[in-house]
Coordinates of C-alpha atoms and ligand atoms in Angstrom, one line a residue:
M1 CA 20.4 44.0 33.4
S2 CA 20.7 40.5 34.7
D3 CA 17.3 41.0 36.4
I4 CA 15.7 41.7 33.0
L5 CA 17.3 38.6 31.5
D6 CA 16.1 36.6 34.4
Q7 CA 12.6 38.0 33.9
L8 CA 12.6 36.8 30.3
D9 CA 13.6 33.3 31.4
A10 CA 10.9 33.3 34.1
R11 CA 8.3 34.5 31.6
R12 CA 9.4 31.8 29.2
D13 CA 9.3 29.1 31.9
E14 CA 5.7 30.2 32.8
A15 CA 4.6 30.0 29.2
R16 CA 6.2 26.6 28.7
L17 CA 4.1 25.3 31.6
G18 CA 0.9 25.9 29.7
G19 CA -2.1 25.2 31.9
G20 CA 0.1 24.0 34.8
E21 CA 1.5 20.8 36.2
R22 CA -1.9 19.3 37.2
R23 CA -3.3 19.6 33.7
I24 CA -0.1 18.4 32.1
D25 CA -0.3 15.3 34.4
A26 CA -4.0 14.8 33.3
Q27 CA -2.9 15.0 29.6
H28 CA -0.2 12.4 30.2
A29 CA -2.6 10.2 32.1
K30 CA -4.7 10.1 28.9
G31 CA -1.7 8.7 27.1
K32 CA -1.3 12.1 25.3
L33 CA 1.8 14.2 25.0
T34 CA 1.7 18.0 25.6
A35 CA 1.9 20.4 22.6
R36 CA 5.5 21.2 23.3
E37 CA 6.5 17.5 23.7
R38 CA 4.8 16.8 20.4
L39 CA 6.7 19.6 18.6
E40 CA 9.9 18.3 20.0
L41 CA 9.3 14.9 18.4
L42 CA 8.0 16.3 15.1
L43 CA 10.9 18.7 14.5
D44 CA 14.6 18.3 14.3
P45 CA 16.4 18.7 17.7
D46 CA 16.8 22.4 18.6
S47 CA 15.2 23.6 15.4
F48 CA 12.0 25.0 16.8
E49 CA 11.6 28.8 16.8
E50 CA 8.5 29.9 18.7
F51 CA 6.4 32.9 17.9
D52 CA 3.9 34.7 20.1
M53 CA 4.8 32.9 23.3
F54 CA 3.4 35.8 25.4
V55 CA 0.2 36.4 23.5
K56 CA -2.9 36.6 25.7
H57 CA -6.6 36.6 25.0
R58 CA -8.5 39.8 25.2
S59 CA -11.8 38.6 26.4
T60 CA -13.3 39.9 29.7
D61 CA -16.7 38.2 30.0
F62 CA -17.3 35.3 32.4
G63 CA -14.3 36.4 34.6
M64 CA -11.9 35.8 31.8
D65 CA -10.1 39.0 32.5
N66 CA -8.6 37.2 35.5
K67 CA -7.7 34.0 33.7
H68 CA -4.7 34.3 31.5
F69 CA -2.1 31.7 30.2
P70 CA 0.7 33.1 28.1
G71 CA 0.4 31.7 24.5
D72 CA -3.4 31.3 24.9
G73 CA -3.6 27.6 24.2
V74 CA -1.6 27.2 21.0
V75 CA 2.2 26.9 20.4
T76 CA 3.2 28.3 17.0
G77 CA 6.4 28.7 15.1
W78 CA 8.7 27.0 12.6
G79 CA 11.4 24.4 12.6
T80 CA 12.9 21.8 10.3
I81 CA 12.3 18.1 9.5
N82 CA 15.4 16.5 8.3
G83 CA 16.8 20.0 7.5
R84 CA 13.8 21.2 5.5
K85 CA 11.7 24.0 6.9
T86 CA 8.1 23.8 8.0
F87 CA 5.7 26.0 9.9
V88 CA 3.8 24.4 12.8
Y89 CA 1.1 25.0 15.3
A90 CA 0.2 22.7 18.2
Q91 CA -2.9 23.3 20.3
D92 CA -2.3 23.0 24.0
F93 CA -5.2 21.1 25.6
T94 CA -3.9 22.1 29.1
V95 CA -5.0 25.7 28.4
F96 CA -8.8 26.1 28.3
G97 CA -8.9 22.7 26.7
G98 CA -7.0 24.0 23.6
S99 CA -10.1 26.0 22.8
L100 CA -9.8 28.6 20.0
S101 CA -10.1 32.2 21.0
K102 CA -9.7 35.2 18.6
T103 CA -6.1 35.6 19.6
H104 CA -5.4 31.8 19.4
A105 CA -6.8 32.0 15.9
Q106 CA -4.6 35.0 15.1
K107 CA -1.5 33.0 16.1
I108 CA -2.5 30.2 13.7
C109 CA -3.3 32.7 10.9
K110 CA 0.2 34.3 11.4
V111 CA 2.0 31.0 10.7
Q112 CA -0.3 30.1 7.9
E113 CA 0.5 33.4 6.2
M114 CA 4.2 33.0 6.8
A115 CA 4.0 29.5 5.3
M116 CA 2.5 30.9 2.1
K117 CA 4.9 33.8 1.9
N118 CA 8.0 31.7 2.6
G119 CA 7.0 28.6 0.6
A120 CA 7.0 26.0 3.4
P121 CA 4.4 23.5 4.5
I122 CA 2.3 23.9 7.5
I123 CA 1.6 21.1 10.0
G124 CA -1.2 21.5 12.6
L125 CA -1.4 19.3 15.7
N126 CA -5.0 19.6 16.7
D127 CA -6.2 18.9 20.3
S128 CA -9.0 21.3 21.1
G129 CA -12.4 21.6 22.7
G130 CA -13.4 23.8 19.8
A131 CA -14.5 27.5 19.9
R132 CA -13.7 29.2 23.2
I133 CA -17.2 29.2 24.6
Q134 CA -16.6 32.4 26.6
E135 CA -15.8 34.4 23.5
G136 CA -18.9 33.6 21.4
V137 CA -18.8 35.0 17.9
E138 CA -15.2 36.3 18.3
A139 CA -14.1 32.6 18.4
L140 CA -16.3 31.8 15.4
A141 CA -14.7 34.7 13.5
G142 CA -11.3 33.4 14.4
Y143 CA -12.1 29.9 13.1
T144 CA -13.3 31.3 9.8
D145 CA -10.1 33.4 9.4
V146 CA -8.2 30.1 9.8
F147 CA -10.5 28.4 7.2
Q148 CA -10.0 31.2 4.7
N149 CA -6.2 30.9 5.0
N150 CA -6.5 27.1 4.6
I151 CA -8.3 27.7 1.4
L152 CA -5.8 30.2 0.1
A153 CA -2.9 28.0 1.0
S154 CA -4.4 25.0 -0.7
G155 CA -2.3 24.1 -3.7
V156 CA 0.4 26.6 -2.6
V157 CA 2.0 24.8 0.3
P158 CA 1.3 21.3 1.6
Q159 CA -1.0 21.4 4.7
I160 CA -1.0 18.5 7.1
S161 CA -3.4 18.0 10.0
V162 CA -2.8 15.6 12.8
I163 CA -5.8 15.1 15.1
M164 CA -4.4 14.2 18.6
G165 CA -7.4 14.9 20.8
P166 CA -10.9 16.2 20.3
S167 CA -11.9 18.1 17.2
A168 CA -15.6 18.8 17.3
G169 CA -18.2 21.1 15.7
G170 CA -17.2 23.5 12.9
A171 CA -13.6 23.1 14.1
V172 CA -13.3 20.0 12.0
Y173 CA -13.4 22.2 8.9
S174 CA -9.8 23.5 9.2
P175 CA -8.4 19.9 9.0
A176 CA -10.9 19.0 6.3
L177 CA -9.6 21.8 4.1
T178 CA -6.0 20.6 4.4
D179 CA -4.3 18.0 2.2
F180 CA -3.9 15.2 4.7
I181 CA -5.5 14.3 8.0
F182 CA -4.0 11.7 10.3
M183 CA -5.5 10.6 13.6
V184 CA -4.3 8.9 16.8
R185 CA -6.2 5.7 17.7
D186 CA -8.3 5.8 20.9
S187 CA -7.4 9.4 21.8
S188 CA -8.7 11.5 18.9
Y189 CA -12.1 12.1 17.4
M190 CA -13.8 14.3 14.8
F191 CA -17.4 15.1 14.4
L192 CA -19.7 18.0 13.5
T193 CA -22.3 17.0 16.1
G194 CA -21.4 15.0 19.2
P195 CA -23.1 11.9 20.7
D196 CA -25.3 13.9 23.1
V197 CA -26.9 16.1 20.5
L198 CA -27.3 13.0 18.2
K199 CA -29.2 11.2 21.0
T200 CA -31.6 14.2 21.4
V201 CA -32.1 15.0 17.7
T202 CA -32.1 11.6 16.0
N203 CA -32.4 9.1 18.9
E204 CA -29.1 7.5 17.8
V205 CA -27.0 6.1 20.7
V206 CA -23.4 6.1 19.7
T207 CA -20.0 6.6 21.5
A208 CA -17.6 9.4 20.5
E209 CA -15.2 6.7 19.3
E210 CA -17.8 5.0 17.1
L211 CA -19.0 8.3 15.8
G212 CA -15.7 10.0 15.0
G213 CA -12.8 7.9 16.1
A214 CA -9.8 6.9 13.9
K215 CA -11.4 3.7 12.8
T216 CA -14.5 5.4 11.6
H217 CA -12.7 8.0 9.6
T218 CA -10.1 5.7 8.1
T219 CA -12.5 2.9 7.1
K220 CA -16.0 4.4 6.7
S221 CA -16.0 8.1 6.1
S222 CA -12.6 8.5 4.5
V223 CA -12.2 11.8 6.2
A224 CA -8.8 10.7 7.6
D225 CA -5.9 9.5 5.5
G226 CA -4.3 7.3 8.1
A227 CA -4.3 6.4 11.8
F228 CA -1.5 5.6 14.3
D229 CA -1.4 3.9 17.6
N230 CA 0.0 6.8 19.7
D231 CA 1.4 10.3 19.5
M232 CA 5.0 9.1 19.1
E233 CA 4.2 6.9 16.1
A234 CA 2.0 9.5 14.5
L235 CA 4.8 12.2 14.7
A236 CA 7.4 9.8 13.4
E237 CA 5.2 8.9 10.4
I238 CA 4.5 12.6 9.7
R239 CA 8.2 13.1 9.5
R240 CA 8.4 10.2 7.0
L241 CA 5.6 11.6 4.9
F242 CA 7.1 15.1 5.0
D243 CA 10.3 13.8 3.4
F244 CA 8.3 12.8 0.3
L245 CA 6.6 16.2 -0.1
P246 CA 7.8 19.3 -1.9
L247 CA 8.0 22.5 0.2
N248 CA 5.6 24.3 -2.1
N249 CA 4.0 24.3 -5.5
R250 CA 7.1 25.8 -7.2
A251 CA 9.9 24.1 -5.3
G252 CA 9.8 20.8 -7.3
T253 CA 9.8 17.4 -5.8
P254 CA 12.5 16.6 -3.3
T255 CA 15.3 14.3 -4.5
R256 CA 17.4 12.5 -2.0
P257 CA 20.3 10.0 -2.2
F258 CA 19.1 6.5 -2.9
F259 CA 20.8 3.2 -2.2
D260 CA 19.1 1.0 -4.8
Q261 CA 20.2 0.1 -8.3
H262 CA 18.3 2.3 -10.8
D263 CA 18.1 -0.6 -13.3
R264 CA 17.5 -3.4 -10.8
I265 CA 16.1 -6.5 -12.6
D266 CA 13.4 -8.3 -10.7
N267 CA 12.7 -11.7 -12.2
S268 CA 9.9 -12.4 -9.7
L269 CA 7.8 -9.9 -11.6
N270 CA 7.7 -12.2 -14.6
T271 CA 5.4 -14.5 -12.6
L272 CA 3.5 -11.9 -10.6
V273 CA 0.4 -12.1 -12.9
P274 CA -1.1 -15.6 -12.6
D275 CA -1.9 -17.6 -15.7
N276 CA -5.6 -17.6 -14.8
P277 CA -7.0 -14.1 -15.4
N278 CA -9.5 -14.6 -12.6
I279 CA -6.9 -15.2 -9.9
P280 CA -5.9 -12.1 -8.0
Y281 CA -2.4 -11.0 -7.0
D282 CA -1.1 -8.3 -4.8
M283 CA -0.4 -5.1 -6.7
K284 CA 1.4 -3.7 -3.6
E285 CA 4.2 -6.2 -4.3
L286 CA 4.8 -4.5 -7.6
V287 CA 4.7 -1.0 -6.1
E288 CA 7.2 -2.0 -3.5
K289 CA 9.5 -3.8 -6.0
L290 CA 9.6 -0.7 -8.2
A291 CA 10.2 1.7 -5.3
D292 CA 13.7 2.8 -4.2
E293 CA 14.4 0.5 -1.2
G294 CA 10.8 -0.7 -1.3
D295 CA 9.7 2.4 0.6
F296 CA 6.0 3.1 0.0
F297 CA 4.0 5.7 2.0
E298 CA 0.4 4.7 1.6
I299 CA -2.4 7.1 1.8
Q300 CA -5.9 5.9 2.9
R301 CA -4.7 2.4 3.3
D302 CA -7.9 1.2 5.0
F303 CA -10.4 2.8 2.6
A304 CA -11.4 1.8 -0.9
K305 CA -8.7 -0.9 -0.8
N306 CA -9.4 -1.7 -4.5
I307 CA -7.1 1.1 -5.3
L308 CA -3.7 1.9 -3.8
C309 CA -2.5 5.5 -3.5
G310 CA 0.7 6.8 -2.0
F311 CA 4.2 8.0 -2.6
I312 CA 7.4 6.2 -3.5
R313 CA 10.8 7.4 -4.7
L314 CA 12.3 6.5 -8.0
E315 CA 16.0 7.3 -8.4
G316 CA 15.6 9.4 -5.3
Q317 CA 12.7 11.5 -6.6
T318 CA 9.2 11.5 -5.2
V319 CA 6.6 9.9 -7.4
G320 CA 2.9 9.6 -6.7
V321 CA 1.5 6.1 -7.2
I322 CA -2.1 5.1 -8.1
A323 CA -2.6 1.4 -8.7
N324 CA -5.6 -0.9 -9.0
Q325 CA -5.5 -3.7 -6.4
P326 CA -6.8 -7.0 -7.9
M327 CA -7.0 -8.5 -4.4
V328 CA -10.1 -6.4 -3.6
L329 CA -13.2 -6.4 -5.7
A330 CA -10.9 -7.7 -8.5
G331 CA -9.5 -4.2 -8.7
C332 CA -12.8 -2.7 -10.0
L333 CA -13.2 1.0 -9.9
D334 CA -16.1 2.2 -7.8
S335 CA -17.3 5.6 -6.4
D336 CA -15.0 5.4 -3.3
A337 CA -11.9 4.3 -5.3
S338 CA -12.5 7.0 -7.9
R339 CA -12.8 9.8 -5.3
K340 CA -9.7 8.5 -3.4
A341 CA -7.6 8.3 -6.5
A342 CA -8.8 11.6 -7.9
R343 CA -7.8 13.4 -4.8
H344 CA -4.3 11.9 -4.9
V345 CA -3.9 12.8 -8.6
R346 CA -4.9 16.4 -7.9
F347 CA -2.5 16.6 -4.9
C348 CA 0.4 15.4 -7.0
D349 CA -0.4 17.6 -9.9
A350 CA -0.8 20.7 -7.7
F351 CA 2.7 20.1 -6.3
E352 CA 4.4 19.0 -9.5
I353 CA 4.8 15.4 -8.3
P354 CA 5.1 13.0 -11.3
I355 CA 2.5 10.2 -11.4
L356 CA 3.0 6.5 -11.9
T357 CA -0.2 4.5 -12.7
L358 CA -0.3 0.7 -12.5
V359 CA -3.4 -0.7 -14.2
D360 CA -5.3 -3.9 -13.7
V361 CA -8.9 -3.0 -13.8
P362 CA -11.8 -5.2 -15.1
G363 CA -14.1 -2.1 -15.3
F364 CA -16.4 -0.1 -13.1
L365 CA -18.2 -2.0 -10.4
P366 CA -21.8 -2.6 -11.6
G367 CA -24.9 -2.4 -9.3
T368 CA -27.7 -0.2 -8.2
S369 CA -25.8 0.9 -5.1
Q370 CA -23.0 2.3 -7.3
E371 CA -25.4 4.0 -9.8
F372 CA -27.6 5.4 -7.0
G373 CA -24.5 6.6 -5.2
G374 CA -23.4 8.6 -8.2
V375 CA -20.6 6.5 -9.6
I376 CA -21.0 8.5 -12.9
K377 CA -20.0 11.7 -11.1
H378 CA -17.3 10.1 -8.9
G379 CA -15.7 8.2 -11.8
A380 CA -15.7 11.6 -13.7
K381 CA -13.7 13.1 -10.9
L382 CA -10.8 10.6 -11.6
L383 CA -11.2 11.1 -15.3
Y384 CA -11.0 14.9 -14.9
A385 CA -8.1 14.8 -12.5
Y386 CA -6.0 12.7 -14.8
G387 CA -7.0 14.7 -17.9
E388 CA -6.2 18.0 -16.2
A389 CA -2.9 16.9 -14.7
T390 CA 0.2 18.3 -16.5
V391 CA 2.9 16.5 -14.5
P392 CA 4.8 13.6 -16.1
K393 CA 2.5 10.6 -16.3
V394 CA 3.8 7.1 -16.8
T395 CA 1.4 4.2 -16.9
V396 CA 2.0 0.4 -16.9
I397 CA -0.9 -1.9 -17.7
T398 CA -0.1 -5.3 -16.1
R399 CA -3.2 -7.2 -16.9
K400 CA -6.8 -5.9 -17.5
A401 CA -7.7 -2.5 -18.9
Y402 CA -11.3 -2.9 -19.8
G403 CA -14.0 -0.5 -20.9
G404 CA -14.5 2.8 -19.3
A405 CA -11.9 2.0 -16.7
Y406 CA -9.3 1.8 -19.5
C407 CA -10.3 5.4 -20.5
V408 CA -10.0 6.6 -16.9
M409 CA -6.8 5.0 -15.8
A410 CA -4.2 7.4 -17.3
P411 CA -4.3 6.2 -20.9
K412 CA -2.5 7.8 -23.8
H413 CA -5.7 9.7 -24.6
L414 CA -5.6 11.6 -21.3
R415 CA -2.2 12.9 -22.2
G416 CA -0.4 10.0 -20.7
D417 CA 3.3 10.5 -21.6
I418 CA 4.7 7.0 -21.6
N419 CA 2.3 4.1 -21.6
Y420 CA 3.7 0.7 -21.2
A421 CA 2.0 -2.7 -21.1
W422 CA 3.3 -6.0 -19.9
P423 CA 2.8 -9.0 -22.3
T424 CA 0.1 -10.2 -20.0
A425 CA -2.0 -7.0 -20.6
Q426 CA -5.5 -7.3 -22.0
I427 CA -6.8 -4.1 -23.4
A428 CA -10.4 -4.4 -24.6
V429 CA -14.0 -3.2 -24.1
M430 CA -14.7 -6.2 -21.9
G431 CA -13.6 -9.7 -21.2
A432 CA -14.0 -12.4 -24.0
K433 CA -16.9 -14.2 -22.3
G434 CA -18.9 -11.0 -21.8
A435 CA -18.2 -9.9 -25.3
T436 CA -19.3 -13.3 -26.7
E437 CA -22.5 -13.2 -24.7
I438 CA -23.5 -10.0 -26.3
L439 CA -22.1 -10.3 -29.8
H440 CA -23.1 -14.0 -30.3
R441 CA -26.2 -14.4 -28.2
K442 CA -27.8 -16.7 -30.7
D443 CA -24.9 -19.2 -30.5
L444 CA -24.9 -19.4 -26.8
D445 CA -26.6 -22.8 -26.8
D446 CA -23.8 -24.2 -28.9
A447 CA -20.8 -24.8 -26.6
E448 CA -18.4 -25.4 -29.5
K449 CA -19.3 -22.2 -31.3
T450 CA -19.3 -20.2 -28.1
A451 CA -15.8 -21.5 -27.3
A452 CA -14.6 -20.5 -30.8
H453 CA -16.1 -17.0 -30.4
I454 CA -14.4 -16.6 -27.1
A455 CA -11.0 -17.8 -28.5
D456 CA -11.4 -15.4 -31.4
Y457 CA -12.1 -12.4 -29.2
E458 CA -9.2 -13.4 -26.9
E459 CA -6.8 -13.6 -29.8
K460 CA -7.9 -10.2 -31.2
F461 CA -8.2 -8.2 -28.1
L462 CA -6.9 -9.9 -25.0
S463 CA -3.3 -8.9 -25.5
P464 CA -1.5 -5.6 -25.5
F465 CA -0.7 -5.9 -29.2
R466 CA -3.8 -4.4 -30.8
A467 CA -3.3 -1.3 -28.7
A468 CA 0.4 -1.3 -29.4
E469 CA -0.3 -1.5 -33.2
L470 CA -2.4 1.6 -32.8
G471 CA 0.3 3.5 -30.8
Y472 CA -1.9 3.6 -27.7
I473 CA 0.8 1.7 -25.9
D474 CA 4.3 3.0 -26.5
E475 CA 6.0 -0.3 -25.8
V476 CA 5.3 -3.7 -24.5
I477 CA 7.9 -4.4 -21.8
Q478 CA 9.3 -7.3 -19.9
P479 CA 7.9 -7.3 -16.3
H480 CA 11.3 -7.9 -14.8
S481 CA 12.7 -4.7 -16.3
T482 CA 9.8 -2.4 -15.2
R483 CA 11.9 -0.4 -12.7
R484 CA 14.5 0.4 -15.3
R485 CA 11.9 1.3 -18.0
V486 CA 9.9 3.5 -15.6
N487 CA 13.0 5.2 -14.3
R488 CA 14.1 6.0 -17.8
A489 CA 10.7 7.3 -18.7
F490 CA 10.6 9.7 -15.7
A491 CA 14.2 10.8 -16.5
L492 CA 13.1 11.6 -20.0
L493 CA 10.1 13.6 -18.8
K494 CA 12.0 15.7 -16.2
D495 CA 11.7 18.9 -18.2
K496 CA 8.3 18.2 -19.6
Q497 CA 6.4 21.4 -20.5
L498 CA 2.6 21.4 -20.8
Q499 CA 0.0 24.0 -20.0
N500 CA -3.7 23.9 -19.9
P501 CA -5.8 26.6 -21.6
W502 CA -6.2 29.7 -19.5
K503 CA -9.2 29.7 -17.2
K504 CA -10.2 31.1 -13.8
H505 CA -10.6 27.5 -12.7
G506 CA -12.3 24.4 -14.1
N507 CA -15.5 22.9 -12.8
L508 CA -14.4 19.5 -11.4
P509 CA -17.5 17.2 -11.1
L510 CA -17.8 17.6 -7.3
Ligands
HXC601 C1 -13.6 27.0 26.8 C2 -13.1 24.8 27.3 C3 -13.7 24.4 26.1 C4 -14.3 25.4 25.2 C5 -13.0 22.6 27.1 N1 -12.7 23.7 27.9 N2 -13.6 23.0 26.0 N3 -13.0 26.1 27.6 N4 -14.2 26.7 25.6 N5 -14.8 25.0 24.0 C6 -12.0 23.7 29.2 C7 -12.8 23.1 30.3 O1 -13.6 24.1 30.9 C8 -11.7 22.6 31.2 O2 -11.1 23.7 31.9 C9 -10.6 22.2 30.2 O3 -10.9 22.9 29.0 C10 -10.6 20.7 30.0 O4 -11.9 20.3 29.7 P1 -12.6 19.0 30.3 O5 -14.0 19.1 30.0 O6 -12.2 18.9 31.8 O7 -11.8 17.9 29.6 P2 -12.4 16.5 29.1 O8 -13.2 15.8 30.1 O9 -11.2 15.7 28.5 O10 -13.4 16.8 27.9 C11 -12.9 17.5 26.7 C12 -14.1 17.9 25.9 C13 -15.1 18.8 26.7 C14 -14.9 16.7 25.4 C15 -13.6 18.7 24.7 O11 -14.3 19.8 27.4 C16 -16.1 19.5 25.9 O12 -17.1 18.9 25.5 N6 -15.9 20.8 25.6 C17 -16.8 21.6 24.9 C18 -16.8 21.2 23.4 C19 -17.7 22.1 22.6 O13 -18.9 22.0 22.7 N7 -17.1 23.0 22.0 C20 -17.7 23.9 21.1 C21 -17.9 23.1 19.8 S1 -18.7 24.1 18.6 P3 -10.4 23.6 33.3 O14 -10.2 25.0 33.8 O15 -11.3 22.8 34.2 O16 -9.1 22.9 33.0 C22 -17.4 24.8 17.8 C23 -17.9 25.7 16.8 C24 -16.8 26.0 15.8 O17 -16.3 24.6 18.1 C25 -17.4 26.7 14.7 C26 -16.4 27.0 13.7 C27 -17.0 27.6 12.4

C-alpha cells in the first residue's frame, strides 16, 4: 500500500517539475516565474486544487511519442482569491514552450466549462509559443475549441487574461475574446504576425517589443487593459481587480465591509471646478474622493486618457465609473474614448454592476481624422451601450455637457435613473461664444453687441437650471455632498427592475 502512495507522490513530484530544472532556471533567468509559482501568488495559500495533472499529449509524429511531460504544458484547476472561487489555467513555458496541443486545449476547455457551470470567473495566465507545431491542425482545432468556449462564457462569467510571455499568431484570439487583458512589461508580447514575417512581407523592421509589447498594447492598440512591471505585481493587481468583480452574471456585485463614512462631506470639491471654464481640473480627484477609501481600479489608464474608466466601491458595493477627463483634450469624446467607455459600460451591464457617470464634456472632437476614422460609428457604440444598459445609472454633471456629447453621456433620456448636476454645470448645445458666432453672425463686428449676445446665452443655458426646470436633471446638488447623494441614489436603486424588449441580440454598431 505504502508503495502505491509513494508512487502517487513520485508522479506528482515529476509533474510539478514541468520541463525540468534546466528549463525552470531558464524561465527564472528571464525574470519570469513558473506556472505553478504564478498560481501560488494568484490564489489564496493552499486553496489550489489541480485537475488533469497526469494528462499527456497523444501525438506520435516527429518523435513525439517519446517526449512526454505530465500535464502537457498547462496547469489547470480552481482555487480562491480572498475566499471567492475562481477557475484558473497557467501555461507552463518549460514544457514545449507552453505550446498548445489538442490535450493542452482540452484541459483549458474543461476548466472553462466548469467555470460556466459553477458560476465562477476564469483567469488564464498565458505564456506560450502558440500552436504545438508537431500537431498541425489538431492544435488549431484545440485553439478554436478554446475560442468557442471564450465566446460562450462571455457575459456569463468574468474572463481575465494575463499575458506573461509570448502570445503569437492566432493564439492571441483567446485573450482577445476575454473581458480584460493585462501584460507584463518587457517579458510579454502579443501579435498576429511576428517581426520576421513582417520584414519579409512588408519590409517593416520592428522589434517584438515595439510590435506587440505592453507599451504598444496599452498606449496604441488598446488591446491590453493594463501593464505591470513584473509577474508579482501583475498577480497582486489581478487579485485586487478580482475583488471588485461579481462571480458571474447572476451573483450580483460583491459587497465588502468598508471603513469610510457613507455621508462624508468633502469641502474641497466645492472648488474643484475652476471659475474659468477653459481651465482644466483632474476628474480623477473627484473619482477618488467619492470612492470608499479612495480605492479606484482604473482600466486602460494609458489609452484615450480623455475618459476615465474603472471600478470603485460605494458603501462597500462595486460600481463602474465612466468619467470625462478635462485634463486631456478638454475632456472631448473621440473615437478611442467612445470605444473604451462603451466596452466598460457593456461589461458592467453584463455583470449587473451599477454605473456612475461623471460628465464634463465640451462635445465630440472635431476634425477630419475623427470623421475619417468613423467617429460616428464609435460614438454610436457608447450611445448604444448606455441606452441598452439596464443596471442602476447615476450621473453627475460637474461642468460642461454640450451637444451630442450630452446626449451620449448617460442623460435622463437614455434611461438615466438619477441625474444630478453641480451648480457649475453648463448644459447646452454648445458654448456661448460658439453659439453667438452662429446665431448672430451679422453682429460679430460689433464687440458690444457680441458681448451682450454671449452674456444672454450664458444666462439662459450655461447653468444647470434650464435642464432642471425641464426635469432633465433630478436635482442640483452641492459638490461637497456628492458622495452622500450618490450613495443614497444607488441605495434607492438597489432593487431596480428594468428589461429590454425580447430580441435574439441587438446589432451594436461594431
Ligand atoms: C512546439 C515549441 C513551440 C511550438 C516553442 N517550442 N514554441 N514547441 N510548438 N509552437 C519549444 C522549443 O522547441 C523549445 O523546446 C522550447 O519550446 C522553448 O523555446 P525556445 O525557442 O528555446 O524559447 P525562446 O528562445 O524563449 O523563444 C520563444 C518563442 C520561440 C519566441 C516562442 O520558441 C518561437 O518562435 N516559437 C514558435 C512560435 C510560433 O511560430 N508558433 C506558432 C504560431 S501560429 P526545448 O525542448 O528546446 O526546450 C499559431 C497558430 C494558432 O499559434 C492559430 C490559432 C487559430
